[in-house]
PDB file of C-alpha atoms in Angstrom:
ATOM      1  CA  MET S   1       0.196  -0.025  -0.432  1.00  0.00           C
ATOM      2  CA  LEU S   2       2.053   3.575  -1.043  1.00  0.00           C
ATOM      3  CA  LEU S   3       1.928   6.248   1.229  1.00  0.00           C
ATOM      4  CA  PRO S   4      -0.106   9.203  -0.189  1.00  0.00           C
ATOM      5  CA  HIS S   5       3.509  11.649  -0.432  1.00  0.00           C
ATOM      6  CA  GLN S   6       4.864   8.383  -1.663  1.00  0.00           C
ATOM      7  CA  ARG S   7       2.457   8.336  -4.563  1.00  0.00           C
ATOM      8  CA  ALA S   8       2.691  11.974  -5.483  1.00  0.00           C
ATOM      9  CA  ARG S   9       6.386  11.660  -6.051  1.00  0.00           C
ATOM     10  CA  GLU S  10       5.788   9.619  -8.137  1.00  0.00           C
ATOM     11  CA  ARG S  11       2.918  10.890  -9.936  1.00  0.00           C
ATOM     12  CA  ALA S  12       5.515  13.933 -10.015  1.00  0.00           C
ATOM     13  CA  VAL S  13       8.955  12.354 -11.514  1.00  0.00           C
ATOM     14  CA  LEU S  14       6.327  10.800 -14.515  1.00  0.00           C
ATOM     15  CA  LEU S  15       5.131  13.884 -15.038  1.00  0.00           C
ATOM     16  CA  VAL S  16       8.174  15.722 -15.708  1.00  0.00           C
ATOM     17  CA  ILE S  17       9.898  12.742 -17.773  1.00  0.00           C
ATOM     18  CA  VAL S  18       7.122  12.900 -19.428  1.00  0.00           C
ATOM     19  CA  LEU S  19       7.450  17.206 -20.453  1.00  0.00           C
ATOM     20  CA  ASP S  20      10.741  16.808 -20.245  1.00  0.00           C
ATOM     21  CA  VAL S  21      10.711  14.480 -23.051  1.00  0.00           C
ATOM     22  CA  PHE S  22       8.743  16.079 -25.573  1.00  0.00           C
ATOM     23  CA  GLY S  23      10.510  19.648 -25.139  1.00  0.00           C
ATOM     24  CA  ALA S  24      14.162  17.890 -25.195  1.00  0.00           C
ATOM     25  CA  ALA S  25      13.363  16.242 -28.331  1.00  0.00           C
ATOM     26  CA  GLY S  26      12.459  19.296 -29.744  1.00  0.00           C
ATOM     27  CA  VAL S  27      15.178  20.973 -29.095  1.00  0.00           C
ATOM     28  CA  VAL S  28      17.633  18.065 -30.544  1.00  0.00           C
ATOM     29  CA  VAL S  29      15.636  18.310 -33.837  1.00  0.00           C
ATOM     30  CA  PHE S  30      15.128  21.773 -34.779  1.00  0.00           C
ATOM     31  CA  GLY S  31      18.609  22.291 -32.905  1.00  0.00           C
ATOM     32  CA  ALA S  32      19.827  20.170 -35.761  1.00  0.00           C
ATOM     33  CA  LEU S  33      17.772  21.643 -38.595  1.00  0.00           C
ATOM     34  CA  ALA S  34      18.404  24.857 -37.584  1.00  0.00           C
ATOM     35  CA  GLY S  35      22.908  24.528 -37.316  1.00  0.00           C
ATOM     36  CA  SER S  36      22.384  25.831 -33.444  1.00  0.00           C
ATOM     37  CA  LEU S  37      25.099  24.219 -31.777  1.00  0.00           C
ATOM     38  CA  THR S  38      23.463  25.440 -28.410  1.00  0.00           C
ATOM     39  CA  LEU S  39      20.361  23.825 -28.963  1.00  0.00           C
ATOM     40  CA  LEU S  40      21.553  20.917 -30.374  1.00  0.00           C
ATOM     41  CA  ALA S  41      24.019  20.523 -26.781  1.00  0.00           C
ATOM     42  CA  ASP S  42      21.419  21.417 -24.879  1.00  0.00           C
ATOM     43  CA  GLY S  43      18.931  19.473 -26.757  1.00  0.00           C
ATOM     44  CA  LEU S  44      21.354  15.910 -26.301  1.00  0.00           C
ATOM     45  CA  ARG S  45      22.412  16.780 -22.685  1.00  0.00           C
ATOM     46  CA  GLY S  46      18.919  16.878 -22.085  1.00  0.00           C
ATOM     47  CA  ASN S  47      17.329  13.905 -23.505  1.00  0.00           C
ATOM     48  CA  LEU S  48      20.834  11.924 -21.977  1.00  0.00           C
ATOM     49  CA  LEU S  49      19.554  13.070 -18.238  1.00  0.00           C
ATOM     50  CA  ASN S  50      15.825  11.732 -19.216  1.00  0.00           C
ATOM     51  CA  LEU S  51      17.471   8.374 -19.407  1.00  0.00           C
ATOM     52  CA  VAL S  52      19.363   8.170 -15.715  1.00  0.00           C
ATOM     53  CA  GLU S  53      16.316   9.901 -14.711  1.00  0.00           C
ATOM     54  CA  VAL S  54      13.629   6.955 -15.924  1.00  0.00           C
ATOM     55  CA  TYR S  55      15.474   4.940 -14.106  1.00  0.00           C
ATOM     56  CA  ALA S  56      15.744   7.189 -10.753  1.00  0.00           C
ATOM     57  CA  TRP S  57      11.678   6.643 -10.916  1.00  0.00           C
ATOM     58  CA  VAL S  58      11.527   3.078 -11.807  1.00  0.00           C
ATOM     59  CA  THR S  59      13.973   2.253  -8.846  1.00  0.00           C
ATOM     60  CA  MET S  60      12.118   5.039  -6.306  1.00  0.00           C
ATOM     61  CA  ARG S  61       8.536   2.720  -7.368  1.00  0.00           C
ATOM     62  CA  ARG S  62      10.156  -0.472  -6.385  1.00  0.00           C
ATOM     63  CA  ILE S  63      11.465   1.380  -3.210  1.00  0.00           C
ATOM     64  CA  HIS S  64       8.160   2.262  -2.734  1.00  0.00           C
ATOM     65  CA  ARG S  65       6.605  -1.573  -3.180  1.00  0.00           C
ATOM     66  CA  ARG S  66       9.220  -3.292  -1.165  1.00  0.00           C
ATOM     67  CA  GLN S  67      10.672  -4.760  -3.517  1.00  0.00           C
ATOM     68  CA  PHE S  68      14.447  -4.429  -2.085  1.00  0.00           C
ATOM     69  CA  VAL S  69      13.723  -6.020   1.029  1.00  0.00           C
ATOM     70  CA  ASP S  70      16.872  -8.987  -0.126  1.00  0.00           C
ATOM     71  CA  TYR S  71      18.951  -5.496   0.349  1.00  0.00           C
ATOM     72  CA  GLU S  72      20.803  -6.485   4.529  1.00  0.00           C
ATOM     73  CA  PHE S  73      21.112  -2.388   5.119  1.00  0.00           C
ATOM     74  CA  GLY S  74      18.702  -1.802   3.196  1.00  0.00           C
ATOM     75  CA  THR S  75      18.709   0.212  -0.261  1.00  0.00           C
ATOM     76  CA  GLY S  76      20.714   3.401   0.644  1.00  0.00           C
ATOM     77  CA  LYS S  77      23.475   2.058  -1.450  1.00  0.00           C
ATOM     78  CA  ILE S  78      20.782   1.641  -4.398  1.00  0.00           C
ATOM     79  CA  GLU S  79      19.953   5.238  -4.265  1.00  0.00           C
ATOM     80  CA  ARG S  80      23.467   6.160  -4.093  1.00  0.00           C
ATOM     81  CA  LEU S  81      24.543   4.457  -7.413  1.00  0.00           C
ATOM     82  CA  VAL S  82      21.587   6.665  -9.459  1.00  0.00           C
ATOM     83  CA  ASN S  83      23.045   9.611  -7.803  1.00  0.00           C
ATOM     84  CA  VAL S  84      26.365   8.201  -9.502  1.00  0.00           C
ATOM     85  CA  ALA S  85      24.370   7.275 -12.908  1.00  0.00           C
ATOM     86  CA  ILE S  86      23.282  11.283 -12.538  1.00  0.00           C
ATOM     87  CA  ALA S  87      26.644  12.420 -11.913  1.00  0.00           C
ATOM     88  CA  LEU S  88      28.610  10.384 -14.373  1.00  0.00           C
ATOM     89  CA  SER S  89      25.464  11.595 -16.848  1.00  0.00           C
ATOM     90  CA  LEU S  90      26.368  14.876 -16.268  1.00  0.00           C
ATOM     91  CA  LEU S  91      30.094  14.583 -16.877  1.00  0.00           C
ATOM     92  CA  ALA S  92      29.508  12.557 -20.030  1.00  0.00           C
ATOM     93  CA  ALA S  93      27.175  15.842 -21.326  1.00  0.00           C
ATOM     94  CA  ALA S  94      29.380  18.118 -20.006  1.00  0.00           C
ATOM     95  CA  ALA S  95      32.446  16.491 -22.332  1.00  0.00           C
ATOM     96  CA  TRP S  96      29.519  16.201 -25.374  1.00  0.00           C
ATOM     97  CA  VAL S  97      28.934  19.870 -25.328  1.00  0.00           C
ATOM     98  CA  VAL S  98      33.110  21.099 -24.802  1.00  0.00           C
ATOM     99  CA  TRP S  99      33.467  18.623 -27.782  1.00  0.00           C
ATOM    100  CA  MET S 100      30.971  20.334 -29.882  1.00  0.00           C
ATOM    101  CA  ALA S 101      31.940  24.113 -28.928  1.00  0.00           C
ATOM    102  CA  LEU S 102      35.635  23.806 -29.692  1.00  0.00           C
ATOM    103  CA  VAL S 103      35.020  21.453 -33.249  1.00  0.00           C
ATOM    104  CA  HIS S 104      32.145  24.044 -34.139  1.00  0.00           C
ATOM    105  CA  ALA S 105      33.436  27.546 -32.739  1.00  0.00           C
ATOM    106  CA  GLY S 106      33.111  30.556 -35.179  1.00  0.00           C
ATOM    107  CA  GLY S 107      31.328  28.393 -38.027  1.00  0.00           C
ATOM    108  CA  ALA S 108      28.441  28.441 -40.209  1.00  0.00           C
ATOM    109  CA  PRO S 109      25.685  31.000 -38.522  1.00  0.00           C
ATOM    110  CA  PRO S 110      22.067  28.790 -38.499  1.00  0.00           C
ATOM    111  CA  SER S 111      20.863  27.398 -41.731  1.00  0.00           C
ATOM    112  CA  SER S 112      17.365  28.286 -41.365  1.00  0.00           C
ATOM    113  CA  ALA S 113      15.197  31.407 -39.351  1.00  0.00           C
ATOM    114  CA  LEU S 114      11.987  29.708 -39.292  1.00  0.00           C
ATOM    115  CA  PHE S 115      13.835  26.407 -37.919  1.00  0.00           C
ATOM    116  CA  TYR S 116      15.716  28.516 -34.929  1.00  0.00           C
ATOM    117  CA  ALA S 117      12.651  30.319 -34.323  1.00  0.00           C
ATOM    118  CA  VAL S 118      11.382  26.899 -33.745  1.00  0.00           C
ATOM    119  CA  GLY S 119      14.354  25.628 -31.871  1.00  0.00           C
ATOM    120  CA  LEU S 120      13.966  28.862 -29.326  1.00  0.00           C
ATOM    121  CA  LEU S 121      10.435  28.479 -28.243  1.00  0.00           C
ATOM    122  CA  PHE S 122      10.929  24.563 -27.607  1.00  0.00           C
ATOM    123  CA  ALA S 123      14.115  26.041 -25.480  1.00  0.00           C
ATOM    124  CA  GLU S 124      11.754  28.602 -23.657  1.00  0.00           C
ATOM    125  CA  LEU S 125       9.197  25.764 -23.191  1.00  0.00           C
ATOM    126  CA  ASN S 126      12.175  23.846 -21.536  1.00  0.00           C
ATOM    127  CA  LEU S 127      12.832  26.036 -19.108  1.00  0.00           C
ATOM    128  CA  ALA S 128       9.079  26.335 -18.569  1.00  0.00           C
ATOM    129  CA  ILE S 129       8.839  22.698 -17.316  1.00  0.00           C
ATOM    130  CA  ASN S 130      12.337  22.557 -15.697  1.00  0.00           C
ATOM    131  CA  LEU S 131      10.842  25.521 -13.329  1.00  0.00           C
ATOM    132  CA  TYR S 132       7.444  23.773 -12.240  1.00  0.00           C
ATOM    133  CA  GLY S 133       9.642  20.428 -12.341  1.00  0.00           C
ATOM    134  CA  LEU S 134      11.678  22.262  -9.654  1.00  0.00           C
ATOM    135  CA  VAL S 135       8.805  22.808  -7.409  1.00  0.00           C
ATOM    136  CA  SER S 136       6.911  20.171  -8.010  1.00  0.00           C
ATOM    137  CA  PHE S 137       9.889  18.126  -6.531  1.00  0.00           C
ATOM    138  CA  VAL S 138      11.043  20.354  -3.682  1.00  0.00           C
ATOM    139  CA  ARG S 139       7.166  20.457  -2.636  1.00  0.00           C
ATOM    140  CA  ALA S 140       7.026  16.200  -3.464  1.00  0.00           C
ATOM    141  CA  ASN S 141      10.414  16.205  -1.028  1.00  0.00           C
ATOM    142  CA  GLU S 142       9.355  17.931   1.607  1.00  0.00           C
ATOM    143  CA  GLY S 143       8.379  15.616   5.637  1.00  0.00           C
ATOM    144  CA  ASP S 144      10.969  12.898   4.896  1.00  0.00           C
ATOM    145  CA  PRO S 145      13.396  13.179   2.200  1.00  0.00           C
ATOM    146  CA  SER S 146      14.226  10.759  -0.495  1.00  0.00           C
ATOM    147  CA  LEU S 147      18.010  10.568  -1.690  1.00  0.00           C
ATOM    148  CA  ILE S 148      16.672   9.753  -4.929  1.00  0.00           C
ATOM    149  CA  LEU S 149      14.555  13.230  -5.320  1.00  0.00           C
ATOM    150  CA  SER S 150      16.592  15.121  -3.479  1.00  0.00           C
ATOM    151  CA  SER S 151      19.236  14.075  -6.480  1.00  0.00           C
ATOM    152  CA  GLN S 152      16.672  15.234  -8.696  1.00  0.00           C
ATOM    153  CA  ILE S 153      16.475  18.447  -7.152  1.00  0.00           C
ATOM    154  CA  ASP S 154      19.669  18.913  -8.262  1.00  0.00           C
ATOM    155  CA  ALA S 155      19.920  17.864 -11.487  1.00  0.00           C
ATOM    156  CA  ARG S 156      17.069  19.610 -11.944  1.00  0.00           C
ATOM    157  CA  MET S 157      18.173  22.644 -10.702  1.00  0.00           C
ATOM    158  CA  VAL S 158      21.181  23.099 -12.708  1.00  0.00           C
ATOM    159  CA  LYS S 159      18.900  22.086 -15.563  1.00  0.00           C
ATOM    160  CA  THR S 160      17.183  25.007 -15.066  1.00  0.00           C
ATOM    161  CA  LEU S 161      20.292  27.221 -15.087  1.00  0.00           C
ATOM    162  CA  SER S 162      21.204  25.838 -17.945  1.00  0.00           C
ATOM    163  CA  THR S 163      18.331  26.129 -20.145  1.00  0.00           C
ATOM    164  CA  LEU S 164      18.450  29.934 -19.016  1.00  0.00           C
ATOM    165  CA  VAL S 165      21.933  30.419 -20.016  1.00  0.00           C
ATOM    166  CA  VAL S 166      20.819  28.935 -23.428  1.00  0.00           C
ATOM    167  CA  VAL S 167      17.595  30.780 -23.799  1.00  0.00           C
ATOM    168  CA  GLY S 168      19.751  33.476 -23.710  1.00  0.00           C
ATOM    169  CA  VAL S 169      22.682  32.337 -25.756  1.00  0.00           C
ATOM    170  CA  VAL S 170      20.494  31.813 -28.721  1.00  0.00           C
ATOM    171  CA  VAL S 171      18.614  34.646 -28.285  1.00  0.00           C
ATOM    172  CA  ALA S 172      21.929  37.361 -28.063  1.00  0.00           C
ATOM    173  CA  SER S 173      23.357  34.739 -30.761  1.00  0.00           C
ATOM    174  CA  GLY S 174      19.855  35.203 -33.281  1.00  0.00           C
ATOM    175  CA  LEU S 175      19.992  39.311 -32.885  1.00  0.00           C
ATOM    176  CA  ILE S 176      23.688  39.747 -33.451  1.00  0.00           C
ATOM    177  CA  PRO S 177      24.440  40.907 -36.832  1.00  0.00           C
ATOM    178  CA  ASP S 178      28.097  39.372 -36.812  1.00  0.00           C
ATOM    179  CA  PRO S 179      27.655  35.684 -37.132  1.00  0.00           C
ATOM    180  CA  THR S 180      31.271  35.452 -35.988  1.00  0.00           C
ATOM    181  CA  VAL S 181      30.587  36.685 -32.455  1.00  0.00           C
ATOM    182  CA  GLY S 182      27.509  35.449 -32.941  1.00  0.00           C
ATOM    183  CA  SER S 183      29.189  31.787 -33.032  1.00  0.00           C
ATOM    184  CA  PHE S 184      31.370  32.616 -30.780  1.00  0.00           C
ATOM    185  CA  LEU S 185      28.856  33.501 -27.709  1.00  0.00           C
ATOM    186  CA  ASP S 186      27.832  30.370 -28.650  1.00  0.00           C
ATOM    187  CA  ALA S 187      30.300  28.415 -27.962  1.00  0.00           C
ATOM    188  CA  VAL S 188      31.097  30.696 -24.625  1.00  0.00           C
ATOM    189  CA  GLY S 189      27.855  29.331 -23.162  1.00  0.00           C
ATOM    190  CA  SER S 190      27.619  26.484 -23.913  1.00  0.00           C
ATOM    191  CA  LEU S 191      31.134  26.206 -22.374  1.00  0.00           C
ATOM    192  CA  PHE S 192      29.746  27.477 -18.802  1.00  0.00           C
ATOM    193  CA  VAL S 193      26.918  24.962 -19.397  1.00  0.00           C
ATOM    194  CA  ALA S 194      29.826  22.754 -19.302  1.00  0.00           C
ATOM    195  CA  ALA S 195      31.352  23.749 -16.301  1.00  0.00           C
ATOM    196  CA  ILE S 196      28.217  24.297 -14.567  1.00  0.00           C
ATOM    197  CA  MET S 197      27.324  20.190 -15.245  1.00  0.00           C
ATOM    198  CA  VAL S 198      31.012  19.307 -14.146  1.00  0.00           C
ATOM    199  CA  LYS S 199      31.082  21.205 -10.679  1.00  0.00           C
ATOM    200  CA  THR S 200      27.478  19.327 -10.290  1.00  0.00           C
ATOM    201  CA  ALA S 201      28.764  15.914 -10.616  1.00  0.00           C
ATOM    202  CA  ALA S 202      31.750  16.136  -9.068  1.00  0.00           C
ATOM    203  CA  ARG S 203      29.494  17.366  -6.069  1.00  0.00           C
ATOM    204  CA  GLN S 204      27.626  14.202  -6.093  1.00  0.00           C
ATOM    205  CA  LEU S 205      30.579  12.197  -7.044  1.00  0.00           C
ATOM    206  CA  ARG S 206      32.567  12.868  -3.371  1.00  0.00           C
ATOM    207  CA  GLU S 207      29.048  12.625  -1.473  1.00  0.00           C
ATOM    208  CA  SER S 208      28.246   9.175  -3.334  1.00  0.00           C
ATOM    209  CA  LEU S 209      31.026   7.137  -3.656  1.00  0.00           C
ATOM    210  CA  PRO S 210      32.383   6.948   0.132  1.00  0.00           C
ATOM    211  CA  ASP S 211      28.554   5.572   0.903  1.00  0.00           C
ATOM    212  CA  LEU S 212      29.019   3.065  -1.861  1.00  0.00           C
ATOM    213  CA  LEU S 213      32.237   1.514  -0.567  1.00  0.00           C
ATOM    214  CA  ASP S 214      30.789   0.238   3.149  1.00  0.00           C
ATOM    215  CA  ARG S 215      32.017   3.622   5.361  1.00  0.00           C
ATOM    216  CA  THR S 216      31.962   3.348   8.266  1.00  0.00           C
ATOM    217  CA  LEU S 217      30.012   5.269  11.323  1.00  0.00           C
ATOM    218  CA  THR S 218      31.697   8.773  11.002  1.00  0.00           C
ATOM    219  CA  ASP S 219      33.516   9.393  14.589  1.00  0.00           C
ATOM    220  CA  PRO S 220      31.251  11.489  16.777  1.00  0.00           C
ATOM    221  CA  ASN S 221      29.197   8.465  15.891  1.00  0.00           C
ATOM    222  CA  GLN S 222      31.028   5.578  16.526  1.00  0.00           C
ATOM    223  CA  HIS S 223      31.791   7.382  20.385  1.00  0.00           C
ATOM    224  CA  ALA S 224      28.269   7.312  21.061  1.00  0.00           C
ATOM    225  CA  VAL S 225      28.264   3.588  20.461  1.00  0.00           C
ATOM    226  CA  TYR S 226      30.962   3.636  22.864  1.00  0.00           C
ATOM    227  CA  ARG S 227      29.240   5.680  25.106  1.00  0.00           C
ATOM    228  CA  VAL S 228      26.351   4.061  25.566  1.00  0.00           C
ATOM    229  CA  LEU S 229      28.673   0.824  25.682  1.00  0.00           C
ATOM    230  CA  ALA S 230      30.730   2.050  29.119  1.00  0.00           C
ATOM    231  CA  GLU S 231      28.050   3.278  30.615  1.00  0.00           C
ATOM    232  CA  ASN S 232      25.904   0.152  30.622  1.00  0.00           C
ATOM    233  CA  PHE S 233      29.472  -1.920  31.207  1.00  0.00           C
ATOM    234  CA  HIS S 234      28.424  -3.327  34.236  1.00  0.00           C
ATOM    235  CA  ALA S 235      24.991  -5.176  32.512  1.00  0.00           C
ATOM    236  CA  PHE S 236      27.217  -7.269  30.819  1.00  0.00           C
ATOM    237  CA  ASP S 237      30.488  -9.306  31.070  1.00  0.00           C
ATOM    238  CA  ASP S 238      31.841  -9.132  27.679  1.00  0.00           C
ATOM    239  CA  ILE S 239      32.136  -6.727  23.857  1.00  0.00           C
ATOM    240  CA  VAL S 240      32.603  -9.616  21.715  1.00  0.00           C
ATOM    241  CA  ASP S 241      32.169  -7.167  18.318  1.00  0.00           C
ATOM    242  CA  VAL S 242      30.735  -3.545  17.381  1.00  0.00           C
ATOM    243  CA  ARG S 243      30.222  -3.194  13.744  1.00  0.00           C
ATOM    244  CA  SER S 244      28.735  -0.386  11.830  1.00  0.00           C
ATOM    245  CA  ARG S 245      28.118   0.894   8.709  1.00  0.00           C
ATOM    246  CA  ARG S 246      26.332   3.851   6.735  1.00  0.00           C
ATOM    247  CA  SER S 247      23.505   2.782   3.784  1.00  0.00           C
ATOM    248  CA  GLY S 248      22.922   6.303   2.443  1.00  0.00           C
ATOM    249  CA  GLN S 249      21.629   8.393   5.154  1.00  0.00           C
ATOM    250  CA  GLN S 250      21.109   5.477   7.294  1.00  0.00           C
ATOM    251  CA  LEU S 251      22.886   4.064   9.525  1.00  0.00           C
ATOM    252  CA  PHE S 252      23.203   0.828  11.071  1.00  0.00           C
ATOM    253  CA  VAL S 253      24.825  -0.531  14.106  1.00  0.00           C
ATOM    254  CA  GLU S 254      25.692  -4.267  15.684  1.00  0.00           C
ATOM    255  CA  ILE S 255      26.846  -4.974  18.946  1.00  0.00           C
ATOM    256  CA  GLN S 256      27.367  -8.511  20.210  1.00  0.00           C
ATOM    257  CA  LEU S 257      27.193  -8.603  23.882  1.00  0.00           C
ATOM    258  CA  GLY S 258      28.504 -11.696  26.199  1.00  0.00           C
ATOM    259  CA  PHE S 259      26.747 -12.740  28.918  1.00  0.00           C
ATOM    260  CA  SER S 260      28.538 -15.847  31.481  1.00  0.00           C
ATOM    261  CA  ALA S 261      26.342 -19.208  31.593  1.00  0.00           C
ATOM    262  CA  GLU S 262      24.938 -18.447  34.827  1.00  0.00           C
ATOM    263  CA  THR S 263      23.040 -14.699  33.102  1.00  0.00           C
ATOM    264  CA  THR S 264      19.461 -15.401  32.764  1.00  0.00           C
ATOM    265  CA  MET S 265      17.580 -14.787  29.615  1.00  0.00           C
ATOM    266  CA  GLU S 266      15.557 -12.418  30.872  1.00  0.00           C
ATOM    267  CA  ARG S 267      18.441 -10.582  31.871  1.00  0.00           C
ATOM    268  CA  ALA S 268      20.493 -11.143  28.982  1.00  0.00           C
ATOM    269  CA  ALA S 269      16.900  -9.538  26.575  1.00  0.00           C
ATOM    270  CA  MET S 270      16.299  -6.978  29.410  1.00  0.00           C
ATOM    271  CA  VAL S 271      19.705  -5.283  28.624  1.00  0.00           C
ATOM    272  CA  GLN S 272      19.273  -5.568  25.466  1.00  0.00           C
ATOM    273  CA  ARG S 273      16.854  -3.921  24.615  1.00  0.00           C
ATOM    274  CA  SER S 274      18.024  -1.021  26.887  1.00  0.00           C
ATOM    275  CA  ILE S 275      21.403  -0.940  24.923  1.00  0.00           C
ATOM    276  CA  ALA S 276      19.457  -0.532  21.805  1.00  0.00           C
ATOM    277  CA  GLU S 277      17.321   1.580  22.462  1.00  0.00           C
ATOM    278  CA  GLN S 278      20.039   4.393  24.348  1.00  0.00           C
ATOM    279  CA  VAL S 279      21.685   3.750  21.215  1.00  0.00           C
ATOM    280  CA  ARG S 280      19.296   4.784  18.906  1.00  0.00           C
ATOM    281  CA  THR S 281      18.138   7.272  21.030  1.00  0.00           C
ATOM    282  CA  ALA S 282      21.856   8.431  20.723  1.00  0.00           C
ATOM    283  CA  LEU S 283      22.135   8.469  16.618  1.00  0.00           C
ATOM    284  CA  ALA S 284      19.013   9.728  16.300  1.00  0.00           C
ATOM    285  CA  ASP S 285      17.083   6.317  14.607  1.00  0.00           C
ATOM    286  CA  ALA S 286      19.734   4.502  13.475  1.00  0.00           C
ATOM    287  CA  GLN S 287      18.778   0.817  12.698  1.00  0.00           C
ATOM    288  CA  VAL S 288      20.632  -1.133  15.952  1.00  0.00           C
ATOM    289  CA  SER S 289      20.922  -4.538  16.481  1.00  0.00           C
ATOM    290  CA  VAL S 290      21.701  -6.011  19.847  1.00  0.00           C
ATOM    291  CA  VAL S 291      22.393  -9.864  20.054  1.00  0.00           C
ATOM    292  CA  PRO S 292      23.228 -11.570  23.169  1.00  0.00           C
ATOM    293  CA  VAL S 293      26.625 -14.645  22.982  1.00  0.00           C
ATOM    294  CA  LEU S 294      27.884 -16.172  25.259  1.00  0.00           C
ATOM    295  CA  SER S 295      31.240 -13.984  26.836  1.00  0.00           C
ATOM    296  CA  ARG S 296      34.920 -15.118  25.202  1.00  0.00           C
ATOM    297  CA  TRP S 297      35.489 -16.075  28.883  1.00  0.00           C
ATOM    298  CA  GLN S 298      32.834 -19.201  28.884  1.00  0.00           C
ATOM    299  CA  HIS S 299      34.747 -20.347  25.648  1.00  0.00           C
ATOM    300  CA  PRO S 300      36.113 -23.952  26.819  1.00  0.00           C
ATOM    301  CA  PRO S 301      40.437 -23.841  25.592  1.00  0.00           C
ATOM    302  CA  ALA S 302      41.496 -25.054  22.441  1.00  0.00           C
ATOM    303  CA  THR S 303      42.282 -28.133  22.546  1.00  0.00           C
ATOM    304  CA  SER S 304      45.233 -28.905  20.505  1.00  0.00           C
TER     305      SER S 304
END
């Protein structure tokens, strides 16, 4: 059963994807027909990111329908993987834009004023779609934030700024009488868009890659766990193991506490519940598992 905010997120993303595909396709077609570097590059960038948006939407649907229950540490790593895919797509799009700018700088002016005008209309439509999508995603992500939707908000902000620059460059290039100056302005605008995409991709990779490599908790969080154990050291006989990791924004802690053979099950269960609750309080509702085991000091000596 989907929660209302989950259904709203899915609908918001799907509607924006449909609008994006229509707008980006129009920019590519008429940008190519008109011979406009900025329109063509922005349209190809938009279509590339649309593929990642579809992947993110499908992943979000599966998460909402609990189709990742076999993952022991939740879906945070999957969400981070989507973030990495978005970042790599931004880098690929930036490389394409730079290549196009270097190859076609100072080239011929648009071949058709009509196609150029229609392409500009589609670019303006894309700007409106990006603004609408940005507002929709921000509203849909209120309350319990989603990593996938948060990443989409970041990407949407980049797309909105990029499209705004594209519209300005296309208008200026069309108004400047000298075709050489107009072509140069076209290339400069494309390079500006590429720089924005590279900066955003670098930030997303910096935030997402550590979680894909099984990053443990930060020192303050680790210290909070050890502080709880130290405060309750009288309640058990041994600390057998403490494991922790992050999965997206979710924290996971597994503690194995050793008890003597004389400890009753009731006593061990009471300590287990108490320590788990204290750790969850210290780490803001982290997923905590406290497992009572036989103390290492109770094990019989190994025989040769």
